[in-house]
């Protein structure tokens, strides 16, 4: 009874906070949280902790969640933005636990530090869907994401072919304390392993961020008179590298490859001819809501839901890209 009362008070507080000044996802929501509109008749409250809203891909994930949830009046989603701060994200999950939400969706910043709090929720009986970046171990209800190793490997193979088996490559990595960063790297290494002529001459951790990628690329350009290709772990990284190359007057000599493939970002860059390939990394927002609903209705979800991915190139983009082989 006490728990129920707490939950109702918490929801009411968030609705009030939400009414005061949100809801454009491009702005920082008031008090770092924002409540989906349809709340009043909601039977279930879902707490969603997003690692940051500074990157277009994450804004898209929240929009996908919101759009999917709007179809179900029995759902209310409370969005929280961790602003790329691991401690803040831990606190958000803890708040969801003490409020007794019915289900938690978390898209973690980093694997290790988020693992204990996700496990705590799971052990208290609150189902947790981990989206996109993994936590460690298996104390969560369901993981949803695409296969980053496979994407990295497909990118590696595509690059070998594009370079005709020979060339100098810069690798701009996503945050290496995250599993997608690690997997996009190891998959790539796997994909180029038989091509001894493809040489990685410079690698740096740009932590998923365009300004960092630009700076790292400036260093690479200063050190190496010949760079044939940039493999960036996400499209903002590829775009940052492109801008650095453009400022140095070398963008026409370099091929840019990235990952995410959002229509308004990677796909647009491919259409503009600024990037040669973007590998899709679906947000999984819709799947998270649908799976969440099944769990709330007492069904058992698969522990692991793997989303499919496409590659977009100039040749295939008008036809909707090409699915990666299984
Ligand atoms: C956004 C992002 C995406 C990337 C994903 C990996 O924060 O960097 O660009 O694909 O996270 O977790």
GROMACS .gro file of C-alpha atoms and ligand atoms in nm:
model
  338
    1UNK     CA    1   0.000   0.000   0.000
    2UNK     CA    2   0.282   0.236   0.102
    3UNK     CA    3   0.469   0.148  -0.213
    4UNK     CA    4   0.161   0.222  -0.423
    5UNK     CA    5   0.116   0.559  -0.257
    6UNK     CA    6   0.481   0.643  -0.322
    7UNK     CA    7   0.444   0.549  -0.685
    8UNK     CA    8   0.134   0.766  -0.730
    9UNK     CA    9   0.308   1.063  -0.562
   10UNK     CA   10   0.618   1.014  -0.776
   11UNK     CA   11   0.412   0.999  -1.094
   12UNK     CA   12   0.217   1.309  -0.995
   13UNK     CA   13   0.541   1.494  -0.925
   14UNK     CA   14   0.682   1.399  -1.261
   15UNK     CA   15   0.367   1.496  -1.445
   16UNK     CA   16   0.391   1.838  -1.276
   17UNK     CA   17   0.760   1.870  -1.360
   18UNK     CA   18   0.678   1.763  -1.714
   19UNK     CA   19   0.401   2.023  -1.748
   20UNK     CA   20   0.627   2.303  -1.634
   21UNK     CA   21   0.869   2.299  -1.917
   22UNK     CA   22   0.955   2.014  -2.143
   23UNK     CA   23   0.887   1.840  -2.405
   24UNK     CA   24   1.107   1.906  -2.703
   25UNK     CA   25   1.366   1.633  -2.686
   26UNK     CA   26   1.623   1.861  -2.841
   27UNK     CA   27   1.629   2.075  -2.532
   28UNK     CA   28   1.739   1.960  -2.191
   29UNK     CA   29   1.415   1.860  -2.022
   30UNK     CA   30   1.335   2.038  -1.697
   31UNK     CA   31   1.499   1.865  -1.402
   32UNK     CA   32   1.635   1.600  -1.636
   33UNK     CA   33   1.303   1.425  -1.666
   34UNK     CA   34   1.000   1.440  -1.884
   35UNK     CA   35   0.676   1.249  -1.885
   36UNK     CA   36   0.491   1.115  -2.179
   37UNK     CA   37   0.160   1.294  -2.223
   38UNK     CA   38  -0.095   1.011  -2.214
   39UNK     CA   39  -0.033   0.947  -1.841
   40UNK     CA   40  -0.371   0.996  -1.675
   41UNK     CA   41  -0.527   0.656  -1.740
   42UNK     CA   42  -0.199   0.467  -1.727
   43UNK     CA   43  -0.200   0.133  -1.556
   44UNK     CA   44   0.177   0.090  -1.583
   45UNK     CA   45   0.465   0.328  -1.540
   46UNK     CA   46   0.783   0.270  -1.733
   47UNK     CA   47   1.097   0.453  -1.626
   48UNK     CA   48   1.337   0.520  -1.911
   49UNK     CA   49   1.692   0.636  -1.843
   50UNK     CA   50   1.866   0.764  -2.155
   51UNK     CA   51   2.242   0.806  -2.143
   52UNK     CA   52   2.231   1.146  -2.313
   53UNK     CA   53   2.023   1.356  -2.548
   54UNK     CA   54   2.314   1.540  -2.703
   55UNK     CA   55   2.341   1.293  -2.990
   56UNK     CA   56   2.084   1.265  -3.270
   57UNK     CA   57   2.071   0.887  -3.246
   58UNK     CA   58   1.952   0.902  -2.885
   59UNK     CA   59   1.697   1.173  -2.956
   60UNK     CA   60   1.566   0.935  -3.223
   61UNK     CA   61   1.555   0.646  -2.975
   62UNK     CA   62   1.340   0.847  -2.734
   63UNK     CA   63   1.115   0.957  -3.021
   64UNK     CA   64   1.074   0.592  -3.126
   65UNK     CA   65   0.986   0.494  -2.769
   66UNK     CA   66   0.741   0.780  -2.736
   67UNK     CA   67   0.573   0.702  -3.067
   68UNK     CA   68   0.539   0.332  -2.986
   69UNK     CA   69   0.408   0.401  -2.634
   70UNK     CA   70   0.149   0.651  -2.755
   71UNK     CA   71  -0.049   0.363  -2.901
   72UNK     CA   72  -0.103   0.217  -2.556
   73UNK     CA   73  -0.301   0.435  -2.315
   74UNK     CA   74  -0.223   0.188  -2.037
   75UNK     CA   75   0.143   0.296  -2.052
   76UNK     CA   76   0.308   0.602  -1.915
   77UNK     CA   77   0.677   0.657  -1.982
   78UNK     CA   78   0.892   0.876  -1.761
   79UNK     CA   79   1.200   0.986  -1.954
   80UNK     CA   80   1.520   1.082  -1.779
   81UNK     CA   81   1.829   1.220  -1.946
   82UNK     CA   82   2.155   1.123  -1.774
   83UNK     CA   83   2.343   1.389  -1.970
   84UNK     CA   84   2.632   1.150  -2.034
   85UNK     CA   85   2.705   1.127  -1.663
   86UNK     CA   86   2.741   0.775  -1.527
   87UNK     CA   87   2.674   0.876  -1.165
   88UNK     CA   88   2.358   1.059  -1.269
   89UNK     CA   89   2.243   0.754  -1.460
   90UNK     CA   90   2.302   0.526  -1.160
   91UNK     CA   91   2.097   0.767  -0.946
   92UNK     CA   92   1.815   0.770  -1.201
   93UNK     CA   93   1.783   0.392  -1.195
   94UNK     CA   94   1.791   0.402  -0.814
   95UNK     CA   95   1.510   0.661  -0.815
   96UNK     CA   96   1.304   0.438  -1.042
   97UNK     CA   97   1.357   0.150  -0.800
   98UNK     CA   98   1.251   0.349  -0.494
   99UNK     CA   99   0.950   0.485  -0.678
  100UNK     CA  100   0.851   0.129  -0.762
  101UNK     CA  101   0.796   0.181  -1.134
  102UNK     CA  102   0.657  -0.123  -1.312
  103UNK     CA  103   0.939  -0.160  -1.562
  104UNK     CA  104   1.270   0.009  -1.638
  105UNK     CA  105   1.425   0.071  -1.978
  106UNK     CA  106   1.787   0.177  -1.963
  107UNK     CA  107   2.024   0.272  -2.239
  108UNK     CA  108   2.343   0.280  -2.035
  109UNK     CA  109   2.641   0.503  -2.083
  110UNK     CA  110   2.897   0.249  -1.962
  111UNK     CA  111   2.875  -0.121  -1.893
  112UNK     CA  112   3.053  -0.184  -1.562
  113UNK     CA  113   2.923   0.106  -1.350
  114UNK     CA  114   2.560   0.049  -1.447
  115UNK     CA  115   2.570  -0.325  -1.384
  116UNK     CA  116   2.509  -0.325  -1.003
  117UNK     CA  117   2.211  -0.089  -1.009
  118UNK     CA  118   2.046  -0.275  -1.298
  119UNK     CA  119   2.103  -0.600  -1.107
  120UNK     CA  120   1.949  -0.442  -0.795
  121UNK     CA  121   1.631  -0.352  -0.983
  122UNK     CA  122   1.612  -0.696  -1.142
  123UNK     CA  123   1.660  -0.870  -0.808
  124UNK     CA  124   1.382  -0.659  -0.654
  125UNK     CA  125   1.152  -0.795  -0.922
  126UNK     CA  126   1.138  -0.486  -1.146
  127UNK     CA  127   1.183  -0.603  -1.505
  128UNK     CA  128   1.470  -0.423  -1.679
  129UNK     CA  129   1.513  -0.389  -2.055
  130UNK     CA  130   1.869  -0.292  -2.145
  131UNK     CA  131   1.877  -0.111  -2.477
  132UNK     CA  132   2.171  -0.069  -2.716
  133UNK     CA  133   2.473  -0.065  -2.480
  134UNK     CA  134   2.504  -0.371  -2.261
  135UNK     CA  135   2.572  -0.413  -1.893
  136UNK     CA  136   2.790  -0.698  -1.768
  137UNK     CA  137   2.659  -1.036  -1.648
  138UNK     CA  138   2.299  -1.150  -1.687
  139UNK     CA  139   2.100  -0.975  -1.415
  140UNK     CA  140   1.853  -0.798  -1.639
  141UNK     CA  141   1.533  -0.915  -1.806
  142UNK     CA  142   1.608  -0.857  -2.172
  143UNK     CA  143   1.874  -0.701  -2.391
  144UNK     CA  144   1.774  -0.538  -2.720
  145UNK     CA  145   2.030  -0.421  -2.973
  146UNK     CA  146   2.194  -0.494  -3.305
  147UNK     CA  147   2.502  -0.712  -3.334
  148UNK     CA  148   2.794  -0.469  -3.317
  149UNK     CA  149   3.058  -0.735  -3.387
  150UNK     CA  150   2.877  -0.829  -3.702
  151UNK     CA  151   2.842  -0.465  -3.807
  152UNK     CA  152   3.213  -0.402  -3.740
  153UNK     CA  153   3.306  -0.711  -3.938
  154UNK     CA  154   3.080  -0.617  -4.229
  155UNK     CA  155   3.234  -0.268  -4.227
  156UNK     CA  156   3.581  -0.424  -4.231
  157UNK     CA  157   3.497  -0.645  -4.527
  158UNK     CA  158   3.331  -0.360  -4.713
  159UNK     CA  159   3.640  -0.143  -4.654
  160UNK     CA  160   3.880  -0.412  -4.781
  161UNK     CA  161   3.676  -0.440  -5.097
  162UNK     CA  162   3.644  -0.066  -5.145
  163UNK     CA  163   4.020  -0.021  -5.103
  164UNK     CA  164   4.096  -0.312  -5.335
  165UNK     CA  165   4.283  -0.482  -5.050
  166UNK     CA  166   4.532  -0.201  -4.993
  167UNK     CA  167   4.522   0.130  -4.807
  168UNK     CA  168   4.596   0.338  -4.500
  169UNK     CA  169   4.312   0.358  -4.252
  170UNK     CA  170   4.228   0.577  -3.952
  171UNK     CA  171   4.000   0.417  -3.692
  172UNK     CA  172   3.802   0.654  -3.470
  173UNK     CA  173   3.660   0.449  -3.187
  174UNK     CA  174   3.351   0.491  -2.975
  175UNK     CA  175   3.398   0.506  -2.600
  176UNK     CA  176   3.598   0.194  -2.525
  177UNK     CA  177   3.436   0.135  -2.185
  178UNK     CA  178   3.116   0.058  -2.378
  179UNK     CA  179   3.049  -0.276  -2.540
  180UNK     CA  180   2.948  -0.131  -2.882
  181UNK     CA  181   3.287   0.043  -2.900
  182UNK     CA  182   3.468  -0.279  -2.811
  183UNK     CA  183   3.261  -0.489  -3.052
  184UNK     CA  184   3.280  -0.246  -3.344
  185UNK     CA  185   3.657  -0.257  -3.303
  186UNK     CA  186   3.701  -0.634  -3.265
  187UNK     CA  187   3.455  -0.703  -3.548
  188UNK     CA  188   3.645  -0.465  -3.774
  189UNK     CA  189   3.980  -0.628  -3.690
  190UNK     CA  190   3.819  -0.960  -3.781
  191UNK     CA  191   3.685  -0.816  -4.108
  192UNK     CA  192   4.024  -0.688  -4.230
  193UNK     CA  193   4.239  -0.971  -4.095
  194UNK     CA  194   4.301  -1.140  -4.431
  195UNK     CA  195   4.391  -0.818  -4.610
  196UNK     CA  196   4.755  -0.758  -4.520
  197UNK     CA  197   4.760  -0.448  -4.742
  198UNK     CA  198   4.503  -0.269  -4.528
  199UNK     CA  199   4.695  -0.092  -4.257
  200UNK     CA  200   4.547   0.091  -3.957
  201UNK     CA  201   4.794   0.380  -3.920
  202UNK     CA  202   4.613   0.577  -3.650
  203UNK     CA  203   4.351   0.486  -3.390
  204UNK     CA  204   4.194   0.699  -3.121
  205UNK     CA  205   3.900   0.690  -2.881
  206UNK     CA  206   3.671   0.978  -2.977
  207UNK     CA  207   3.414   0.866  -2.719
  208UNK     CA  208   3.129   0.877  -2.974
  209UNK     CA  209   3.154   1.255  -3.002
  210UNK     CA  210   3.192   1.459  -3.321
  211UNK     CA  211   3.414   1.736  -3.176
  212UNK     CA  212   3.656   1.475  -3.036
  213UNK     CA  213   3.662   1.296  -3.371
  214UNK     CA  214   3.744   1.621  -3.544
  215UNK     CA  215   4.036   1.688  -3.307
  216UNK     CA  216   4.174   1.335  -3.340
  217UNK     CA  217   4.149   1.357  -3.716
  218UNK     CA  218   4.341   1.685  -3.712
  219UNK     CA  219   4.627   1.501  -3.538
  220UNK     CA  220   4.608   1.214  -3.788
  221UNK     CA  221   4.615   1.457  -4.082
  222UNK     CA  222   4.913   1.641  -3.936
  223UNK     CA  223   5.106   1.317  -3.894
  224UNK     CA  224   5.019   1.129  -4.211
  225UNK     CA  225   5.046   1.272  -4.561
  226UNK     CA  226   4.844   0.982  -4.696
  227UNK     CA  227   4.516   0.863  -4.543
  228UNK     CA  228   4.287   0.661  -4.768
  229UNK     CA  229   3.992   0.591  -4.542
  230UNK     CA  230   3.838   0.674  -4.205
  231UNK     CA  231   3.640   0.408  -4.023
  232UNK     CA  232   3.446   0.579  -3.744
  233UNK     CA  233   3.237   0.385  -3.492
  234UNK     CA  234   2.948   0.624  -3.547
  235UNK     CA  235   2.833   0.877  -3.805
  236UNK     CA  236   2.899   1.185  -3.589
  237UNK     CA  237   3.259   1.056  -3.569
  238UNK     CA  238   3.281   1.017  -3.947
  239UNK     CA  239   3.134   1.364  -3.994
  240UNK     CA  240   3.383   1.520  -3.748
  241UNK     CA  241   3.667   1.354  -3.940
  242UNK     CA  242   3.524   1.482  -4.268
  243UNK     CA  243   3.517   1.838  -4.136
  244UNK     CA  244   3.881   1.814  -4.025
  245UNK     CA  245   3.982   1.678  -4.366
  246UNK     CA  246   3.782   1.948  -4.541
  247UNK     CA  247   3.954   2.219  -4.338
  248UNK     CA  248   4.287   2.070  -4.450
  249UNK     CA  249   4.168   2.052  -4.813
  250UNK     CA  250   4.202   1.672  -4.811
  251UNK     CA  251   3.841   1.549  -4.794
  252UNK     CA  252   3.834   1.445  -5.161
  253UNK     CA  253   4.127   1.205  -5.110
  254UNK     CA  254   3.963   1.020  -4.821
  255UNK     CA  255   3.674   0.772  -4.797
  256UNK     CA  256   3.453   0.809  -4.489
  257UNK     CA  257   3.264   0.518  -4.334
  258UNK     CA  258   3.045   0.534  -4.023
  259UNK     CA  259   2.775   0.357  -3.825
  260UNK     CA  260   2.415   0.451  -3.721
  261UNK     CA  261   2.252   0.522  -4.059
  262UNK     CA  262   1.982   0.760  -3.939
  263UNK     CA  263   1.784   0.907  -4.232
  264UNK     CA  264   1.862   1.262  -4.122
  265UNK     CA  265   2.228   1.190  -4.049
  266UNK     CA  266   2.430   0.900  -4.200
  267UNK     CA  267   2.189   0.836  -4.486
  268UNK     CA  268   2.183   1.207  -4.570
  269UNK     CA  269   2.565   1.221  -4.568
  270UNK     CA  270   2.577   0.925  -4.805
  271UNK     CA  271   2.328   1.095  -5.036
  272UNK     CA  272   2.535   1.413  -5.030
  273UNK     CA  273   2.844   1.209  -5.117
  274UNK     CA  274   3.022   1.314  -4.801
  275UNK     CA  275   3.031   0.960  -4.663
  276UNK     CA  276   3.071   0.645  -4.875
  277UNK     CA  277   2.893   0.406  -4.641
  278UNK     CA  278   2.688   0.414  -4.325
  279UNK     CA  279   2.594   0.095  -4.142
  280UNK     CA  280   2.256   0.107  -3.975
  281UNK     CA  281   2.232   0.074  -3.598
  282UNK     CA  282   1.859   0.061  -3.520
  283UNK     CA  283   1.752   0.232  -3.197
  284UNK     CA  284   1.527  -0.051  -3.078
  285UNK     CA  285   1.287   0.201  -2.922
  286UNK     CA  286   0.974   0.044  -3.070
  287UNK     CA  287   1.089  -0.308  -2.983
  288UNK     CA  288   1.156  -0.200  -2.624
  289UNK     CA  289   0.797  -0.081  -2.580
  290UNK     CA  290   0.648  -0.387  -2.744
  291UNK     CA  291   0.864  -0.622  -2.540
  292UNK     CA  292   0.797  -0.418  -2.226
  293UNK     CA  293   0.425  -0.453  -2.280
  294UNK     CA  294   0.456  -0.830  -2.317
  295UNK     CA  295   0.652  -0.851  -1.993
  296UNK     CA  296   0.396  -0.635  -1.812
  297UNK     CA  297   0.124  -0.864  -1.942
  298UNK     CA  298   0.298  -1.159  -1.780
  299UNK     CA  299   0.470  -1.309  -2.083
  300UNK     CA  300   0.832  -1.417  -2.074
  301UNK     CA  301   1.053  -1.215  -2.306
  302UNK     CA  302   1.351  -1.352  -2.490
  303UNK     CA  303   1.667  -1.271  -2.298
  304UNK     CA  304   1.831  -1.139  -2.611
  305UNK     CA  305   1.662  -0.960  -2.903
  306UNK     CA  306   1.899  -0.896  -3.192
  307UNK     CA  307   1.797  -0.629  -3.440
  308UNK     CA  308   1.891  -0.644  -3.806
  309UNK     CA  309   2.109  -0.391  -3.978
  310UNK     CA  310   2.156  -0.254  -4.330
  311UNK     CA  311   2.438  -0.083  -4.511
  312UNK     CA  312   2.367   0.237  -4.703
  313UNK     CA  313   2.587   0.334  -4.996
  314UNK     CA  314   2.542   0.570  -5.288
  315UNK     CA  315   2.453   0.271  -5.508
  316UNK     CA  316   2.183   0.120  -5.285
  317UNK     CA  317   2.041   0.410  -5.085
  318UNK     CA  318   1.751   0.486  -5.318
  319UNK     CA  319   1.648   0.122  -5.293
  320UNK     CA  320   1.650   0.140  -4.911
  321UNK     CA  321   1.999   0.000  -4.844
  322UNK     CA  322   2.107  -0.362  -4.827
  323UNK     CA  323   2.056  -0.598  -4.532
  324UNK     CA  324   2.368  -0.749  -4.379
  325UNK     CA  325   2.388  -1.123  -4.435
  326UNK     CA  326   2.321  -1.350  -4.134
  327LIG     C1  327   2.493   0.760  -2.935
  327LIG     C2  328   2.579   0.653  -2.986
  327LIG     C3  329   2.547   0.614  -3.127
  327LIG     C4  330   2.604   0.478  -3.127
  327LIG     C5  331   2.556   0.426  -2.996
  327LIG     C6  332   2.636   0.314  -2.943
  327LIG     O1  333   2.525   0.787  -2.802
  327LIG     O2  334   2.711   0.696  -2.976
  327LIG     O3  335   2.601   0.699  -3.221
  327LIG     O4  336   2.568   0.401  -3.233
  327LIG     O5  337   2.562   0.535  -2.910
  327LIG     O6  338   2.598   0.281  -2.815
   0.00000   0.00000   0.00000
